[in-house]
Coordinates of C-alpha atoms and ligand atoms in Angstrom, one line a residue:
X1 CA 6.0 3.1 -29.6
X2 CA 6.2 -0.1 -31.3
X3 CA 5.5 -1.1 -34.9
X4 CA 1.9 -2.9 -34.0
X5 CA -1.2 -1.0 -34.5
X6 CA -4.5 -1.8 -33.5
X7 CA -7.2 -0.7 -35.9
X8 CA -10.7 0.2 -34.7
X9 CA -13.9 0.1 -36.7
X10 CA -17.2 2.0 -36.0
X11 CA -20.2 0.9 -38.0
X12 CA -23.2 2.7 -38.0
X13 CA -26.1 1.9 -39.8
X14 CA -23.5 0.1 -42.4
X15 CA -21.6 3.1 -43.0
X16 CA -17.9 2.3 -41.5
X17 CA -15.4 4.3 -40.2
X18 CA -12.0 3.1 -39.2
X19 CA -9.1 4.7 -37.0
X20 CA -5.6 3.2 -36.2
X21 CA -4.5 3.3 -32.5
X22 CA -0.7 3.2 -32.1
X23 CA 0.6 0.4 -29.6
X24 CA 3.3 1.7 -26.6
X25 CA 5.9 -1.1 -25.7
X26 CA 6.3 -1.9 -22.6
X27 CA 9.7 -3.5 -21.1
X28 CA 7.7 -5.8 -19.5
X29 CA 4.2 -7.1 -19.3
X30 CA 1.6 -6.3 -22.0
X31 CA 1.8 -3.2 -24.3
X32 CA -0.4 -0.6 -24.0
X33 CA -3.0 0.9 -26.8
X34 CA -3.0 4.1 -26.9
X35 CA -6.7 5.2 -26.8
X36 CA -6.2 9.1 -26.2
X37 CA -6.8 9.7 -30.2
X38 CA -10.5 7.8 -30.3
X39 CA -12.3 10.9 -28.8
X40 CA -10.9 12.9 -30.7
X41 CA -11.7 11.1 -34.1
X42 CA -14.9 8.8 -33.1
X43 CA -16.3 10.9 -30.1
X44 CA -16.4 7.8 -28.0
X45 CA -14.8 8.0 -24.3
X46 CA -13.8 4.2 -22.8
X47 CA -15.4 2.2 -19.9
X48 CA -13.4 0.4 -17.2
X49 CA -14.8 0.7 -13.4
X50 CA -12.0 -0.3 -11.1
X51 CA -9.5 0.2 -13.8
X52 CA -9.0 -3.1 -14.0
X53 CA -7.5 -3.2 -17.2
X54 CA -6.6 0.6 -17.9
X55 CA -3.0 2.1 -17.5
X56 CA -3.3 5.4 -15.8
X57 CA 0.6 6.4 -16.1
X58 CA 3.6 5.2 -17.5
X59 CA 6.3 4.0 -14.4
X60 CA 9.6 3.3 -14.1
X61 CA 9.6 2.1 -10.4
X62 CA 7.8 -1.7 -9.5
X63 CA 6.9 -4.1 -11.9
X64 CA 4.4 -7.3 -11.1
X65 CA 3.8 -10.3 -13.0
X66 CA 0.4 -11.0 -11.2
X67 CA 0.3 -14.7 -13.7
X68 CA 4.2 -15.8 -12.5
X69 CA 3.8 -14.3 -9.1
X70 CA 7.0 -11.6 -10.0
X71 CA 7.2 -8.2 -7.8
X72 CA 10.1 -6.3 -8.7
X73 CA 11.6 -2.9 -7.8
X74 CA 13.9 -0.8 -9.8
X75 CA 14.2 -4.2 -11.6
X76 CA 15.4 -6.2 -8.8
X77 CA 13.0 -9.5 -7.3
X78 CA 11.7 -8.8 -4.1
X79 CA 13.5 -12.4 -3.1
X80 CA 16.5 -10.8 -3.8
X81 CA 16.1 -7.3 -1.9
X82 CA 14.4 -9.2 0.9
X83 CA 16.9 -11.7 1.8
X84 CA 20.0 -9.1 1.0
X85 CA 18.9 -5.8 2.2
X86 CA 17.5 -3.6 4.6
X87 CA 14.5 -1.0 4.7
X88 CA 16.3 2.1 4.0
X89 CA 18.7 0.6 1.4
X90 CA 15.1 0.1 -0.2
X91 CA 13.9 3.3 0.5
X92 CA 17.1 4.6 -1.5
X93 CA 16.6 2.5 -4.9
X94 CA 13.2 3.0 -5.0
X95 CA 13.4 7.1 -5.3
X96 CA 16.3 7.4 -7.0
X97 CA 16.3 4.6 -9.1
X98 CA 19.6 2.8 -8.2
X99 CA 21.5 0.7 -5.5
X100 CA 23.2 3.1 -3.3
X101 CA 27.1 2.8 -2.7
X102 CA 28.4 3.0 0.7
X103 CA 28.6 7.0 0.7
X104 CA 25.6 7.1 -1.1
X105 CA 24.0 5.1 2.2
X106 CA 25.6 6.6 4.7
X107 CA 24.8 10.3 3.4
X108 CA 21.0 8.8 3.1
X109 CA 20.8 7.6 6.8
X110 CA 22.1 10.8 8.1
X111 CA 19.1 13.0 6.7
X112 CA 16.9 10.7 7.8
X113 CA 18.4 10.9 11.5
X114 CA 18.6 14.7 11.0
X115 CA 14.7 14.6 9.5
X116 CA 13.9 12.7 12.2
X117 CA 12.6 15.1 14.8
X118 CA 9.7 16.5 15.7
X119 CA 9.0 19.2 18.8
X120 CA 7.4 16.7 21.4
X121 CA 5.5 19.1 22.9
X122 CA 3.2 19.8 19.6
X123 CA 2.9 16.3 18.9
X124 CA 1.7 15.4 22.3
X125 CA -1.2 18.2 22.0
X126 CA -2.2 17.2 18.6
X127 CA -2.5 13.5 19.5
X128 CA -4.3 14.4 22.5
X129 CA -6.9 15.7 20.9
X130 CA -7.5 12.0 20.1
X131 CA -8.3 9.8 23.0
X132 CA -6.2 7.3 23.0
X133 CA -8.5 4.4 21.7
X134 CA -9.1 6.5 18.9
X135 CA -8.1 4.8 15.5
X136 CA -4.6 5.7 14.7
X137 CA -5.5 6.0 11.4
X138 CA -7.2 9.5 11.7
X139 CA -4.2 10.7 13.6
X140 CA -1.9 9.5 11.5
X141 CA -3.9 11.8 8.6
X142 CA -3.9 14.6 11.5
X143 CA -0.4 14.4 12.1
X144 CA 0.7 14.3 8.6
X145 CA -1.9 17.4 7.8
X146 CA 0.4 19.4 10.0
X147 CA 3.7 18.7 8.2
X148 CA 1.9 19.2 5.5
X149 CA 0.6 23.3 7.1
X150 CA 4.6 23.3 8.1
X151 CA 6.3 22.4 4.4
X152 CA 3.4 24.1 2.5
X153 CA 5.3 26.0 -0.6
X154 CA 3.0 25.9 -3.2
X155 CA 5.4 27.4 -5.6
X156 CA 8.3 24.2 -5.1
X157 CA 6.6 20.8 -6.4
X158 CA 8.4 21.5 -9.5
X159 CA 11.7 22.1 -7.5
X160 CA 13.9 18.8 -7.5
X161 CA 15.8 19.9 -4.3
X162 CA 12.1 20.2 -2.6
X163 CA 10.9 16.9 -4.0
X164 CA 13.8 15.0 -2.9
X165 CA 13.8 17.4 0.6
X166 CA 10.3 16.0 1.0
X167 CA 11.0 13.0 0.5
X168 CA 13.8 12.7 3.1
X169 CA 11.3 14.6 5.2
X170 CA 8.6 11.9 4.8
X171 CA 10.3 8.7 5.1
X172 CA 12.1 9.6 8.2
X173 CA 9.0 11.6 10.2
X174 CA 6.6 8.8 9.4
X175 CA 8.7 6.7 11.7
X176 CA 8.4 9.2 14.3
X177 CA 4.7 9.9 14.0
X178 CA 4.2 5.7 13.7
X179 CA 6.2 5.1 16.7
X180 CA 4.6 8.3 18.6
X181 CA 0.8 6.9 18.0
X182 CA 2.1 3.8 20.0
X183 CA 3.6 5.5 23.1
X184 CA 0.4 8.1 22.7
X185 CA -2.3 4.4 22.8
X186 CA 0.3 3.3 25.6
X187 CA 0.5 6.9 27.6
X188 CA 4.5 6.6 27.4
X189 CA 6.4 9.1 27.0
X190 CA 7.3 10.5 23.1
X191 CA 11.1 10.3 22.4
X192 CA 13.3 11.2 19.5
X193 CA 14.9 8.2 17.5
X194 CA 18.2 7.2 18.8
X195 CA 20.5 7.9 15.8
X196 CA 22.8 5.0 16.7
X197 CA 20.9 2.7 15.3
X198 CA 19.6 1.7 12.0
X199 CA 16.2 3.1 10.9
X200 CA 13.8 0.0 11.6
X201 CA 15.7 -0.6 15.3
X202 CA 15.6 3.1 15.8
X203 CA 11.8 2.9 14.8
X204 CA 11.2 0.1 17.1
X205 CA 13.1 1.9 19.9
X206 CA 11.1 4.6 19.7
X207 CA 7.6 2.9 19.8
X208 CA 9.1 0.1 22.5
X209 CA 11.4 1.8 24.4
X210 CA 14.5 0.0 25.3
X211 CA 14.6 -4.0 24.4
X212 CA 14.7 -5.6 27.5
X213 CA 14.2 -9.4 25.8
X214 CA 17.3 -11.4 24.8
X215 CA 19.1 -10.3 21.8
X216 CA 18.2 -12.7 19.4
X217 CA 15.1 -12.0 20.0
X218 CA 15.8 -8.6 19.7
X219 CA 17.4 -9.0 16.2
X220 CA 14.2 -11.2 15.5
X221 CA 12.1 -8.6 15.7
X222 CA 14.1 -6.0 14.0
X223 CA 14.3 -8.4 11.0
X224 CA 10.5 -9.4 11.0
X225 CA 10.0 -5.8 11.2
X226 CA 12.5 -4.9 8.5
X227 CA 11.0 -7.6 6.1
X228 CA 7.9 -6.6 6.8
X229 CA 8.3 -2.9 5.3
X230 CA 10.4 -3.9 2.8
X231 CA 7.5 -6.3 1.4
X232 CA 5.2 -3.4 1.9
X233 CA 7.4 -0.8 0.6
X234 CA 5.5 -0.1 -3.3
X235 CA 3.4 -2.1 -5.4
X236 CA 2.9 -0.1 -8.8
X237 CA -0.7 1.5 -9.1
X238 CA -2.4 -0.1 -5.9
X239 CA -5.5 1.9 -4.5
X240 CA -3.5 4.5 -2.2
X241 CA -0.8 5.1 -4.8
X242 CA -3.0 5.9 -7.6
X243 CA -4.8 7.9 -5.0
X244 CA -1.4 10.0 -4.2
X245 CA -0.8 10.6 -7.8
X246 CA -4.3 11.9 -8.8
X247 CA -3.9 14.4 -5.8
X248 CA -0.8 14.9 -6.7
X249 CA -1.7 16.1 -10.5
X250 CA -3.2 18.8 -8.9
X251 CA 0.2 20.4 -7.7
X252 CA -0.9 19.9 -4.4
X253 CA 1.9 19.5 -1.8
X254 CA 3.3 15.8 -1.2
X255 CA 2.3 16.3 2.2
X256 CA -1.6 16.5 1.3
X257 CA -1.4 14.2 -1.4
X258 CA 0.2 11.9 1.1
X259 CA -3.1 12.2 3.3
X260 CA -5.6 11.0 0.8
X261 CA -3.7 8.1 -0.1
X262 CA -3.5 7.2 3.9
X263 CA -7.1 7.8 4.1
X264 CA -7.7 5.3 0.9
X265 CA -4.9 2.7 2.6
X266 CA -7.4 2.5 5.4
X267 CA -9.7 0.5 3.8
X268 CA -10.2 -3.2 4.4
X269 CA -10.1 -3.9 0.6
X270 CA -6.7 -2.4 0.7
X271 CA -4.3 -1.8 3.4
X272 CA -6.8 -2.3 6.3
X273 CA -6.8 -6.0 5.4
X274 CA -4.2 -7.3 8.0
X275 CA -6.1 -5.8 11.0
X276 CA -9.1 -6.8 9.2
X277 CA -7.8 -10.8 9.4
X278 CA -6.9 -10.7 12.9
X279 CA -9.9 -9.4 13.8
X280 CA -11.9 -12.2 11.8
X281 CA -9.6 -14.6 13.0
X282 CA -11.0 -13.1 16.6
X283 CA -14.8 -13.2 15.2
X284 CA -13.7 -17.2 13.8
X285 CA -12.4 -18.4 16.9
X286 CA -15.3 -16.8 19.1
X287 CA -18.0 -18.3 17.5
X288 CA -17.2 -21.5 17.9
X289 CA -18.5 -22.0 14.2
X290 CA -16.6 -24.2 11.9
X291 CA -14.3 -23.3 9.3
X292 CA -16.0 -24.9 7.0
X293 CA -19.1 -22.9 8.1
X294 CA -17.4 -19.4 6.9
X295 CA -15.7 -21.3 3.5
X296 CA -19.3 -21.2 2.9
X297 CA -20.1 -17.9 3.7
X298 CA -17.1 -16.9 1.6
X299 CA -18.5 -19.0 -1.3
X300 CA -22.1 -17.4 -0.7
X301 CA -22.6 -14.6 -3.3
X302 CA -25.5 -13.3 -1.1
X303 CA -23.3 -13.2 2.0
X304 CA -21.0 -9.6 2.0
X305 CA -18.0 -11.9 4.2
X306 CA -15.1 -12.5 2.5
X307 CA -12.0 -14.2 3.5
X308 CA -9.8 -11.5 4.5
X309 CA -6.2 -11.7 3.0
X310 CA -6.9 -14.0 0.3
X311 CA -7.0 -12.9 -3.0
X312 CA -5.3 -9.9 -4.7
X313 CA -6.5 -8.0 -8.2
X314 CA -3.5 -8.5 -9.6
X315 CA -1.7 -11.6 -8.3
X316 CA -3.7 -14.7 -10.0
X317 CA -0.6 -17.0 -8.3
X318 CA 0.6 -17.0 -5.2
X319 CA 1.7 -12.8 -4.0
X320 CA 5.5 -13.6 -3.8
X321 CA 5.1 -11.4 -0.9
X322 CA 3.1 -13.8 0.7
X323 CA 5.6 -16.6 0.0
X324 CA 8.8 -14.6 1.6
X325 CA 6.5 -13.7 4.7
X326 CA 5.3 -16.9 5.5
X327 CA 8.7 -18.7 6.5
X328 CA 8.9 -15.6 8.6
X329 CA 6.1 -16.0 10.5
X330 CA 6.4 -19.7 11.2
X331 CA 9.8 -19.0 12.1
X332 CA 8.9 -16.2 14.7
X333 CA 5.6 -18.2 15.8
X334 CA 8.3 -21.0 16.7
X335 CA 10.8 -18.8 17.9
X336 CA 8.6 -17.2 20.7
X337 CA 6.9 -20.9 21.1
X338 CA 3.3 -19.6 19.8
X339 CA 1.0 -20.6 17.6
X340 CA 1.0 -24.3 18.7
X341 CA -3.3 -25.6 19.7
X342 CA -2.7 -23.0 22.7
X343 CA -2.9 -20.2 20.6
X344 CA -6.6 -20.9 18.6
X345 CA -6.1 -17.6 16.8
X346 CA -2.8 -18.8 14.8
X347 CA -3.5 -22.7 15.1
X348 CA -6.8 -21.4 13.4
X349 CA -5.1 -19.5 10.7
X350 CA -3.1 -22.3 10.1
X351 CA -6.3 -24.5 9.2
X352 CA -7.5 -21.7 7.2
X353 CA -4.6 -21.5 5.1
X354 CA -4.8 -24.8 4.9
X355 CA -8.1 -25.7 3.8
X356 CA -8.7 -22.1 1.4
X357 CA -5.4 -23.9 -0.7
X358 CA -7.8 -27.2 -0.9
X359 CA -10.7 -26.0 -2.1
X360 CA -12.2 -25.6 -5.4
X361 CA -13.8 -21.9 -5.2
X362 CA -10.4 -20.2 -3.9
X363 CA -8.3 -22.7 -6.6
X364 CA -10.8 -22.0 -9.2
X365 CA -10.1 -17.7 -8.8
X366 CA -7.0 -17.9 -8.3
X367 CA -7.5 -16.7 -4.3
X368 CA -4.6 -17.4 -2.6
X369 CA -3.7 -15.8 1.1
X370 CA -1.5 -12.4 0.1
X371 CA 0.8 -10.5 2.0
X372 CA -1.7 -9.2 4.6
X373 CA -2.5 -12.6 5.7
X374 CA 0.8 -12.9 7.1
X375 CA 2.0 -9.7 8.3
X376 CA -1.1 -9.5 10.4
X377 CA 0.1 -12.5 12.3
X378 CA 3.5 -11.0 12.6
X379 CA 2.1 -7.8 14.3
X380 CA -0.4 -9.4 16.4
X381 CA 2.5 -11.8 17.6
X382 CA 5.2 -8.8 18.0
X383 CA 2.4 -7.6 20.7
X384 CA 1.0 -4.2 18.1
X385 CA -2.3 -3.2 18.6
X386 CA -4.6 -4.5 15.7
X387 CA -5.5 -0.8 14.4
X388 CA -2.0 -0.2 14.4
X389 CA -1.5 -2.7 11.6
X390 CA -2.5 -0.4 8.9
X391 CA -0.4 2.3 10.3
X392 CA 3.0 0.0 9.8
X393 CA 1.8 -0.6 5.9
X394 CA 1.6 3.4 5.8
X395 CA 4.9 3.4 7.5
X396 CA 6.0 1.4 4.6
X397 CA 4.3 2.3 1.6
X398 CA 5.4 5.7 2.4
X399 CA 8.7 5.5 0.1
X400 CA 6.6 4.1 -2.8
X401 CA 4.1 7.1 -2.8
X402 CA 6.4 9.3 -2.3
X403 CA 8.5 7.9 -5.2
X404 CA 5.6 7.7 -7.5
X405 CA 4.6 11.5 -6.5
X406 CA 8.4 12.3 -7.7
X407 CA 8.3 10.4 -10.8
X408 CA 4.7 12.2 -11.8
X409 CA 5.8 15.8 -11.2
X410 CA 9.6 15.1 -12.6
X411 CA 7.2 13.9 -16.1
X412 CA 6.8 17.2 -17.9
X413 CA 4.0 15.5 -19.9
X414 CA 2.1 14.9 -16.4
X415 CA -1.5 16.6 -16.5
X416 CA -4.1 17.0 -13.9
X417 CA -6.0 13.7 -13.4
X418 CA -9.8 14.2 -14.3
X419 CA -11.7 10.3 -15.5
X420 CA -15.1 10.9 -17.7
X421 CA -18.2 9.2 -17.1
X422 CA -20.7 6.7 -18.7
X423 CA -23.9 9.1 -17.9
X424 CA -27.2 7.6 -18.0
X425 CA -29.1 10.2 -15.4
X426 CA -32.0 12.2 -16.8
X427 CA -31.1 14.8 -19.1
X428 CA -34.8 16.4 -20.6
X429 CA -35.8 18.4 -17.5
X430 CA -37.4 21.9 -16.1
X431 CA -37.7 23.4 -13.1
X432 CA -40.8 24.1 -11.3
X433 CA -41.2 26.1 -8.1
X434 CA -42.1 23.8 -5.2
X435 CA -45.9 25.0 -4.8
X436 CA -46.3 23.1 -8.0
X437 CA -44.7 20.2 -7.0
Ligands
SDX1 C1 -3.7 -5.2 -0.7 O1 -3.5 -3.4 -5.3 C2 -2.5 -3.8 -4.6 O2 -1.4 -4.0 -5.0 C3 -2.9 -3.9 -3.1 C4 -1.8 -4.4 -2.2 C5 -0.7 -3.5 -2.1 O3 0.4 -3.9 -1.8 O4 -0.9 -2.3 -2.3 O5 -1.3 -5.7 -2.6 C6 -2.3 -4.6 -0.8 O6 -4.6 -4.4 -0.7 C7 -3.8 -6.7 -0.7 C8 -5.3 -7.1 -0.8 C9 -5.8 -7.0 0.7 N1 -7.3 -7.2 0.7 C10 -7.8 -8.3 1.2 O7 -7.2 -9.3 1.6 C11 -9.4 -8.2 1.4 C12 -10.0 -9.6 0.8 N2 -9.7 -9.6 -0.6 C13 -10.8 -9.2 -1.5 O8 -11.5 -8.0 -1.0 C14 -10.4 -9.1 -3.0 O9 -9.7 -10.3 -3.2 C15 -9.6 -7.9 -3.5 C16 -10.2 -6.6 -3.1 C17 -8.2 -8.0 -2.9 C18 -9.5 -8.1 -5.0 O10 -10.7 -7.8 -5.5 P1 -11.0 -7.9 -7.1 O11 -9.7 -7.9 -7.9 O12 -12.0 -6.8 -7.4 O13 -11.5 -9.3 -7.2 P2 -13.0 -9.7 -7.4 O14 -13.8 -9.0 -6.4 O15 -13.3 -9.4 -8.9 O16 -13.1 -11.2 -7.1 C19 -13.1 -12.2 -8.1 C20 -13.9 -13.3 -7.5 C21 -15.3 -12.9 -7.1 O17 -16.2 -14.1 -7.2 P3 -17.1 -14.3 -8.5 O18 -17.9 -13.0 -8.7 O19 -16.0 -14.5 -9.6 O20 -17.9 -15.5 -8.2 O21 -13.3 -13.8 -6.3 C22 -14.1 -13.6 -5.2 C23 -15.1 -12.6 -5.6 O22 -16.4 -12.7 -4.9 N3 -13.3 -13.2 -4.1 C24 -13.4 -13.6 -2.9 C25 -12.3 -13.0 -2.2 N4 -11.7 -12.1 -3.0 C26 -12.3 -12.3 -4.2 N5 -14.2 -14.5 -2.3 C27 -14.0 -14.7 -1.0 N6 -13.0 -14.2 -0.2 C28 -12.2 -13.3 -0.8 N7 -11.2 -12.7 -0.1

């Protein structure tokens, strides 16, 4: 709580009434008002579709500073994490909340080696009730529906042990599962990760099979993959994680609650954005239309296209994401000798990028291209299937639901999410039997 107050004043018909709201303090960012007391002592609920201005929970995990372009986890800048650590050294700060030490580390890799598995056979009949051009998106929602009929103990959510069990559980079988959907698209065979190796080159083994390239190119793509979840791995109360934790309030287990925030990742507003640039990079370079031609079409408020990967509702600067990302991908692009006017798709993302920085509409609203504008050219140029794109951010962004679903159900003050409503239906109505209809 901090000492400021904010007072509100309802006048009606010149009679005034006036209530104090109490102002919480954040650490960082803007305070918060406090408006659970005005229905009680006005009657009046707020209004905020989108929540665009509206905290929903208090959060201890990622921080963004959408005005200086500042993404932090556990308090450290992405810069930092990104160009020092690794996925699961991530993973590890962002549940519990601090660097791990070497033991710490260690200990953590091993249960997510041992967590790991899953019986082949059952996979392989589950997915193949999926043909395999099916969107891996609804299998991914399948598969995770049947950890979540194997884990199901609706009496544990408020068990530590089974939080953090579940958690362990989660991080290490979505690699499985992601890599699985792969060899299941690719008809190769499903195998169990290799627990030699770390948990990104594991992942990759699994979904590639052995590396047959050179091994700096090898390491290449293990880092462009690493970097690539650790950019993805939270980002405070996006779409899907809000989504997780309103499940979640129900005491549902993490397992189901993880499935409705993969379903609401899917979209193209949200997570389904980087399959959703490549293929308008596709639908760009097919048409033979200029680029100028859809700038237009983005500008055009009658027109539903949008630029996909440019802009972000929070980031009004440049999505430091975007910035760490970009290097990557120009240095992979040049590494595997793509992207030069042979490659239209890149060479025309390039031009995009380009041109969207330039111009007045995207300056003027702050649109600039965000992380899915990069990591979409990453995955098409590591040779993934577009509609696995989403599937990696899942693979990702599983730590930071996960994490947020721990923090909720840890918070003994957490209560079962249920919004109110501006209604203006009909209210004044009776029934009459259809005959007199
Ligand atoms: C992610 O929340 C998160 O943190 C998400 C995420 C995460 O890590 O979880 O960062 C991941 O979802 C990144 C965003 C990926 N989505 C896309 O790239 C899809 C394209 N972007 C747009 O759909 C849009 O920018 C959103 C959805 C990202 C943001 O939408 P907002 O905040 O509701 O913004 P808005 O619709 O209010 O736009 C403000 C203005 C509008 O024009 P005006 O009415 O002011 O004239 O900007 C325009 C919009 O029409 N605009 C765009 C545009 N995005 C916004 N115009 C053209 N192309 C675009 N991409």
């Amino acid at each position: 709580m901090t000492h400021k107050k904010i007072k509100l004043t309802e006048s009606v018909s010149g009679k005034e009434k006036e209530i104090e709201l109490p102002v919480l303090e954040s650490t960082a960012g803007a305070d918060i008002i406090d408006i659970r007391p005005i229905h009680a002592e006005l009657g009046y609920f707020t209004f905020d579709p989108g929540f665009v201005s509206t905290a929903s929970c208090e959060s201890k995990i990622t921080y963004i500073d959408g005005g200086r372009g500042l993404l932090k986890y556990r308090g450290y800048p992405i810069e930092q994490l990104a160009e020092q650590s690794n996925f699961a050294e991530v993973c590890y700060l962002l549940f519990y909340g601090d660097l791990p030490d070497r033991r710490q580390l260690d200990e953590f890799n091993q249960s997510l080696v041992r967590h790991s598995h899953l019986d082949e056979d059952t996979m392989a009949a589950l997915l193949n009730c999926f043909g395999r051009e099916r969107h891996p998106m609804a299998m991914l929602m399948a598969a995770v529906s049947h950890l979540a009929a194997l884990y199901h103990d609706e009496t544990a959510v408020h068990d530590p042990q089974y939080r953090e069990r579940a958690a362990h559980r989660l991080i290490a079988k979505m690699a499985t599962i992601t890599a699985w959907l792969l060899c299941h698209r690719n008809g190769r065979p499903l195998r169990q990760r290799n627990p030699a190796l770390s948990y990104t080159e594991g992942f990759l083994q699994m979904a590639f099979g052995k590396f047959d390239g050179k091994a700096s190119l090898r390491k290449t793509f293990v880092d462009a993959m690493d970097l690539i979840l650790i950019l993805h791995a939270d980002h405070e109360q996006n779409a899907s994680t809000s989504t997780v934790r309103l499940s979640g309030s129900t005491e549902t287990n993490p397992y189901a609650a993880l499935v409705a925030g993969i379903a609401s990742l899917w979209g193209p507003a949200h997570g389904g954005a980087n399959e959703a640039v490549i293929r308008m990079l596709e639908d760009i370079v097919e048409s033979g239309e200029s680029l100028e031609y859809y700038i237009d079409r983005a500008r055009d408020k009658n027109d539903h296209f949008r630029l996909m990967g440019f802009g972000h509702r929070v980031y009004k600067n440049y999505d430091p994401r975007a910035k760490i990302i970009r290097q990557t991908c120009h240095n992979l692009l040049s590494e595997l000798d793509v992207g030069g006017d042979n490659q239209p798709l890149l060479e025309t993302a390039r031009r995009l990028e380009t041109i969207a920085l330039e111009d007045d509409y995207f300056i003027s609203r702050k649109l600039y291209p965000n992380v899915d504008f990069y990591s979409g050219i990453i995955l098409n140029t590591m040779g993934l299937p577009r509609d696995m794109f989403t599937v990696i951010f899942a693979l990702a962004r599983t730590i930071g639901w996960i994490s947020h679903w721990n923090e909720m159900m840890a918070d003994k003050h957490t209560r079962i999410g249920r919004p109110r409503q501006l209604y203006t239906g009909r209210c004044e109505r009776a029934f009459t039997p259809i005959d007199e209809r």
